[in-house]
Coordinates of C-alpha atoms (C1' of nucleotides) in Angstrom, one line a residue:
Chain A
M1 CA 57.2 -35.4 58.5
A2 CA 56.9 -31.6 58.5
G3 CA 55.7 -30.0 61.7
I4 CA 52.1 -30.4 62.5
S5 CA 50.0 -27.6 64.1
I6 CA 47.7 -28.3 66.9
G7 CA 44.8 -27.7 64.6
E8 CA 46.0 -30.3 62.1
L9 CA 46.7 -32.7 64.9
S10 CA 43.2 -32.2 66.1
R11 CA 41.8 -32.9 62.7
L12 CA 44.0 -35.9 62.2
T13 CA 43.1 -37.5 65.5
G14 CA 39.6 -36.2 66.2
V15 CA 40.7 -34.9 69.5
H16 CA 39.6 -31.4 70.5
I17 CA 42.4 -28.8 70.5
E18 CA 41.5 -27.9 74.1
T19 CA 41.7 -31.6 75.0
I20 CA 45.2 -31.9 73.4
R21 CA 46.4 -29.0 75.5
Y22 CA 44.7 -30.6 78.6
F23 CA 46.5 -33.9 77.9
E24 CA 49.8 -32.0 77.7
K25 CA 49.1 -30.3 81.0
V26 CA 48.3 -33.6 82.8
G27 CA 51.3 -35.3 81.2
L28 CA 49.5 -37.8 78.9
V29 CA 51.4 -36.4 75.9
D30 CA 54.9 -35.0 75.6
K31 CA 55.4 -31.3 75.3
P32 CA 55.9 -30.6 71.7
D33 CA 58.5 -28.2 70.2
R34 CA 57.4 -24.6 69.7
T35 CA 57.8 -22.1 66.9
E36 CA 59.6 -18.9 67.7
G37 CA 56.3 -17.3 68.4
G38 CA 55.3 -20.1 70.8
H39 CA 52.9 -22.2 68.7
R40 CA 53.1 -25.9 69.2
V41 CA 54.7 -28.0 66.5
Y42 CA 53.9 -31.7 66.6
A43 CA 55.6 -34.7 65.0
D44 CA 54.3 -38.0 63.7
Q45 CA 55.0 -39.5 67.0
H46 CA 52.5 -37.3 68.6
V47 CA 49.8 -38.3 66.1
R48 CA 50.4 -42.0 67.0
R49 CA 50.5 -41.3 70.7
L50 CA 47.3 -39.2 70.7
G51 CA 45.5 -41.7 68.5
F52 CA 46.6 -44.4 71.0
I53 CA 45.2 -42.4 73.9
K54 CA 42.0 -41.7 72.1
R55 CA 41.4 -45.3 71.2
A56 CA 42.2 -46.5 74.7
R57 CA 39.7 -44.0 76.2
E58 CA 37.1 -45.0 73.7
L59 CA 37.6 -48.6 74.7
G60 CA 36.8 -47.5 78.3
F61 CA 40.3 -47.6 79.7
S62 CA 40.4 -45.0 82.5
P63 CA 42.9 -42.1 82.2
D64 CA 44.8 -43.8 85.0
E65 CA 45.0 -47.1 83.1
V66 CA 46.1 -45.2 80.0
R67 CA 48.7 -43.5 82.1
A68 CA 49.8 -46.8 83.4
I69 CA 50.3 -48.2 80.0
L70 CA 52.1 -45.1 78.8
S71 CA 54.3 -45.1 81.9
L72 CA 55.5 -48.6 80.9
G73 CA 57.4 -46.8 78.2
G74 CA 54.5 -46.3 75.9
P75 CA 53.3 -48.5 73.0
E76 CA 56.8 -48.7 71.7
N77 CA 58.5 -50.2 74.7
A78 CA 55.9 -51.6 77.0
C79 CA 56.2 -55.2 78.1
C80 CA 53.4 -57.6 77.1
D81 CA 52.8 -59.1 80.5
E82 CA 52.3 -55.8 82.3
V83 CA 50.0 -54.4 79.6
R84 CA 48.1 -57.7 79.6
E85 CA 47.5 -57.4 83.3
I86 CA 45.9 -54.0 82.9
A87 CA 43.8 -55.2 80.0
V88 CA 42.7 -58.3 82.0
H89 CA 41.7 -56.1 84.9
H90 CA 39.8 -53.8 82.6
L91 CA 38.1 -56.8 81.0
E92 CA 36.9 -57.9 84.4
Q93 CA 35.4 -54.5 85.1
V94 CA 33.7 -54.6 81.7
R95 CA 32.2 -58.0 82.5
R96 CA 31.0 -56.8 85.8
K97 CA 29.4 -53.7 84.3
M98 CA 27.7 -56.0 81.6
A99 CA 26.2 -58.1 84.3
D100 CA 24.9 -55.1 86.2
L101 CA 23.4 -53.8 83.0
A102 CA 21.9 -57.2 82.2
R103 CA 20.1 -57.3 85.5
L104 CA 18.9 -53.8 85.0
E105 CA 17.7 -54.5 81.5
R106 CA 15.7 -57.5 82.7
L107 CA 14.1 -55.5 85.5
L108 CA 13.3 -52.6 83.3
A109 CA 12.0 -54.7 80.4
S110 CA 9.7 -56.8 82.6
T111 CA 8.5 -53.7 84.4
V112 CA 7.7 -51.8 81.3
E113 CA 5.9 -54.8 79.9
R114 CA 3.7 -55.0 83.0
C115 CA 2.9 -51.4 82.6
S116 CA -0.6 -50.6 81.5
G117 CA 0.5 -47.5 79.8
G118 CA -2.9 -46.0 80.5
H119 CA -3.3 -42.5 81.8
V120 CA -3.8 -43.8 85.3
P121 CA -1.9 -43.3 88.5
E122 CA -1.1 -47.0 89.0
C123 CA 2.2 -47.7 87.5
A124 CA 4.5 -50.7 87.5
V125 CA 7.6 -48.5 87.0
I126 CA 6.8 -46.4 90.0
D127 CA 6.2 -49.6 92.0
M128 CA 9.5 -50.8 91.0
L129 CA 11.3 -47.6 92.0
E130 CA 9.5 -47.5 95.3
T131 CA 10.4 -51.1 96.1
A132 CA 13.8 -51.5 97.7
A133 CA 14.6 -55.0 96.4
S134 CA 17.1 -55.3 93.6
Chain B
M1 CA 6.2 -40.1 112.8
A2 CA 8.4 -37.9 114.9
G3 CA 10.8 -35.5 113.2
I4 CA 13.8 -37.0 111.6
S5 CA 17.2 -35.3 111.7
I6 CA 19.3 -35.2 108.6
G7 CA 21.7 -37.7 110.2
E8 CA 19.0 -40.2 110.8
L9 CA 17.7 -39.6 107.3
S10 CA 21.1 -40.3 106.0
R11 CA 21.4 -43.5 108.0
L12 CA 17.9 -44.6 106.9
T13 CA 18.5 -44.1 103.2
G14 CA 22.2 -44.5 102.8
V15 CA 22.5 -41.1 101.2
H16 CA 25.3 -38.9 102.4
I17 CA 24.3 -35.9 104.5
E18 CA 26.1 -33.6 102.1
T19 CA 24.2 -35.2 99.2
I20 CA 20.9 -34.7 100.9
R21 CA 21.6 -31.0 101.2
Y22 CA 22.7 -30.9 97.6
F23 CA 19.5 -32.6 96.5
E24 CA 17.6 -29.9 98.4
K25 CA 19.6 -27.2 96.8
V26 CA 18.9 -28.4 93.3
G27 CA 15.3 -29.1 94.0
L28 CA 15.2 -32.9 94.0
V29 CA 13.7 -33.0 97.5
D30 CA 11.4 -30.6 99.2
K31 CA 12.8 -28.2 101.8
P32 CA 12.0 -29.7 105.2
D33 CA 10.8 -27.9 108.3
R34 CA 13.4 -26.4 110.6
T35 CA 13.8 -26.4 114.4
E36 CA 14.0 -23.0 116.1
G37 CA 17.8 -23.3 115.8
G38 CA 17.6 -24.0 112.1
H39 CA 18.2 -27.7 112.0
R40 CA 16.3 -29.6 109.3
V41 CA 13.5 -31.8 110.5
Y42 CA 12.3 -34.4 108.0
A43 CA 9.1 -36.5 107.8
D44 CA 8.4 -40.0 106.6
Q45 CA 7.5 -38.6 103.2
H46 CA 11.1 -37.4 102.8
V47 CA 12.4 -40.9 103.6
R48 CA 10.3 -42.3 100.8
R49 CA 11.2 -39.6 98.4
L50 CA 14.9 -39.9 99.0
G51 CA 14.8 -43.7 98.8
F52 CA 13.0 -43.3 95.5
I53 CA 15.7 -41.0 94.2
K54 CA 18.4 -43.2 95.4
R55 CA 17.0 -46.3 93.8
A56 CA 16.3 -44.5 90.5
R57 CA 19.9 -43.3 90.4
E58 CA 21.2 -46.8 91.2
L59 CA 19.1 -48.1 88.3
G60 CA 21.0 -45.7 86.1
F61 CA 18.2 -43.1 85.6
S62 CA 20.0 -39.8 85.1
P63 CA 19.3 -36.9 87.5
D64 CA 17.3 -35.3 84.7
E65 CA 15.2 -38.4 84.3
V66 CA 14.6 -38.5 88.0
R67 CA 13.6 -34.9 87.9
A68 CA 11.3 -35.6 85.1
I69 CA 9.5 -38.3 87.0
L70 CA 9.3 -36.2 90.1
S71 CA 8.0 -33.3 88.1
L72 CA 5.1 -35.4 87.0
G73 CA 3.9 -35.0 90.6
G74 CA 6.2 -37.6 92.1
P75 CA 5.6 -41.3 92.8
E76 CA 2.3 -40.4 94.4
N77 CA 0.6 -38.7 91.4
A78 CA 2.5 -39.5 88.2
C79 CA 0.7 -41.0 85.3
C80 CA 1.7 -44.3 84.1
D81 CA 2.0 -43.5 80.4
E82 CA 4.4 -40.6 81.0
V83 CA 6.5 -42.6 83.4
R84 CA 6.5 -45.5 81.1
E85 CA 7.9 -43.4 78.3
I86 CA 10.9 -42.3 80.4
A87 CA 11.5 -45.9 81.4
V88 CA 11.3 -47.1 77.8
H89 CA 13.8 -44.5 76.7
H90 CA 16.1 -45.4 79.5
L91 CA 15.8 -49.1 78.6
E92 CA 16.9 -48.3 75.0
Q93 CA 19.9 -46.5 76.3
V94 CA 20.7 -49.4 78.6
R95 CA 20.5 -51.8 75.6
R96 CA 22.7 -49.6 73.5
K97 CA 25.3 -49.5 76.3
M98 CA 25.1 -53.3 76.6
A99 CA 25.8 -53.7 72.9
D100 CA 28.8 -51.4 73.2
L101 CA 30.1 -53.2 76.1
A102 CA 29.6 -56.6 74.4
R103 CA 31.6 -55.5 71.4
L104 CA 34.3 -54.2 73.7
E105 CA 34.3 -57.4 75.7
R106 CA 34.8 -59.6 72.6
L107 CA 37.6 -57.4 71.5
L108 CA 39.4 -57.3 74.8
A109 CA 38.9 -61.0 75.5
S110 CA 40.2 -62.2 72.1
T111 CA 43.1 -59.8 72.4
V112 CA 44.1 -60.9 75.8
E113 CA 43.9 -64.5 74.6
R114 CA 46.2 -63.8 71.7
C115 CA 48.6 -62.2 74.2
S116 CA 51.7 -64.1 74.8
G117 CA 52.0 -62.8 78.3
G118 CA 55.8 -63.0 78.1
H119 CA 58.1 -60.3 79.2
V120 CA 58.5 -59.2 75.6
P121 CA 57.8 -56.0 73.7
E122 CA 55.4 -57.6 71.2
C123 CA 51.9 -57.3 72.5
A124 CA 48.5 -58.0 71.1
V125 CA 46.9 -55.4 73.4
I126 CA 49.2 -52.7 72.2
D127 CA 48.6 -53.7 68.6
M128 CA 44.9 -53.5 69.2
L129 CA 45.2 -50.0 70.8
E130 CA 47.4 -48.9 68.0
T131 CA 45.0 -50.1 65.3
A132 CA 42.2 -47.7 64.5
A133 CA 39.6 -50.3 63.5
S134 CA 36.8 -50.9 65.9
Chain C
dT1 C1' 22.4 -24.6 135.5
dC2 C1' 26.5 -25.5 133.5
dT3 C1' 29.6 -28.1 130.7
dG4 C1' 30.9 -31.0 127.2
dC5 C1' 30.4 -33.0 123.0
dC6 C1' 28.4 -34.6 119.0
dA7 C1' 25.4 -33.3 115.4
dC8 C1' 24.3 -29.9 112.5
dC9 C1' 24.6 -25.2 110.1
dT10 C1' 26.3 -22.2 105.9
dG11 C1' 29.3 -21.3 102.5
dT12 C1' 33.1 -22.2 99.8
dA13 C1' 36.3 -25.0 97.4
dG14 C1' 37.9 -29.4 95.5
dT15 C1' 37.1 -33.5 92.4
dC16 C1' 37.5 -35.5 87.3
dA17 C1' 37.9 -35.0 82.6
dC18 C1' 37.1 -32.1 80.0
dT19 C1' 35.0 -27.8 77.5
dA20 C1' 34.4 -23.0 76.7
dC21 C1' 35.5 -18.6 76.7
dA22 C1' 38.2 -13.8 76.6
dG23 C1' 41.7 -11.2 75.0
dA24 C1' 46.2 -11.1 73.1
dA25 C1' 49.7 -12.8 69.9
dT26 C1' 51.2 -15.3 65.7
dC27 C1' 51.1 -17.3 61.2
dA28 C1' 50.3 -17.7 56.2
dA29 C1' 48.3 -15.9 52.1
dG30 C1' 47.6 -12.3 49.0
Chain D
dC1 C1' 51.8 -5.0 54.8
dT2 C1' 47.4 -6.2 55.7
dT3 C1' 43.9 -9.4 56.7
dG4 C1' 41.8 -13.2 58.7
dA5 C1' 42.4 -17.6 60.5
dT6 C1' 44.8 -19.9 63.9
dT7 C1' 46.9 -20.4 68.2
dC8 C1' 48.4 -18.7 72.7
dT9 C1' 47.6 -18.3 78.0
dG10 C1' 44.8 -18.3 81.8
dT11 C1' 40.6 -18.6 83.9
dA12 C1' 36.0 -20.3 84.7
dG13 C1' 32.3 -23.5 83.8
dT14 C1' 30.2 -28.3 83.6
dG15 C1' 27.7 -32.2 86.6
dA16 C1' 27.0 -34.6 90.5
dC17 C1' 28.6 -34.7 94.1
dT18 C1' 32.3 -34.6 98.2
dA19 C1' 35.1 -32.3 101.7
dC20 C1' 36.3 -28.9 104.6
dA21 C1' 36.4 -24.6 107.8
dG22 C1' 34.5 -22.2 111.3
dG23 C1' 30.5 -21.4 113.8
dT24 C1' 25.8 -22.9 116.2
dG25 C1' 22.2 -26.2 118.2
dG26 C1' 20.6 -29.9 121.1
dC27 C1' 20.9 -32.8 124.7
dA28 C1' 23.0 -35.9 128.5
dG29 C1' 25.4 -36.0 132.6
dA30 C1' 27.5 -33.4 136.9

DNA sequence: TCTGCCACCTGTAGTCACTACAGAATCAAG
DNA sequence: CTTGATTCTGTAGTGACTACAGGTGGCAGA
């Protein structure tokens, strides 16, 4: 209710003060009111918005994707179909990345297993890295 | 056999010319010989080394991990146990990342499924992003 | 040999998403 | 009114490159 300082906002949301100012600069959060002396004064709306951004970033949405959702009018006004499209696209990327990692995991695991582990210059890991096949 | 220009090296390895020079600057690849005029002249050894670096990076080894392997004397001399340790550590990180992505995938997938997709302001994706639970 | 042109050189600056600092001003409590 | 914490602006740093500007090198054809 009462005005929130940037420090409180930071504590409430877990977003660094510097990052909050950065988000303001790049237009991810609205410019807050100021005190006479120029200190930022935030409202509850900013807490929600910043929490939203933080969570979306944690979930791997790129800043541009977050921006896209926000530009749809923000969590308050965005239309489901448009937001859904962004989420679906993001889901596809996540699945692609998972597949990549799974291949990598198999390769690494089997390589490490083949590895003698002895203090010798023959090494399956090195062999793998030297070999161009994926 | 014959000297290789930086352009050829780039074509052979698929690494950008600028990146090759960057790798030289940060010490990932040895400084090559030069022509009288100052152009870099590479040998086969550089092709192997650069290919090695490229592949390790593609496999998600961080530059520091690559540096660590190279500092063990490079692919030619490194000892299996030390390299293995780096690879095992990397494997752990890959698995952690996979688990993260899997959680994210489930959340996104179930959310998108719940999503009406209509042109309405109620949206499961927004709800998810607004909700702080992971 | 001269000319043309591409490849290459160095050095600097830009990217992204922040993070970190310096030095000054403001705020809140006592 | 003083003190100490907080906040302010603006700039610079991070990592891992990428991109450019402005100047040479190398080599083929005339």
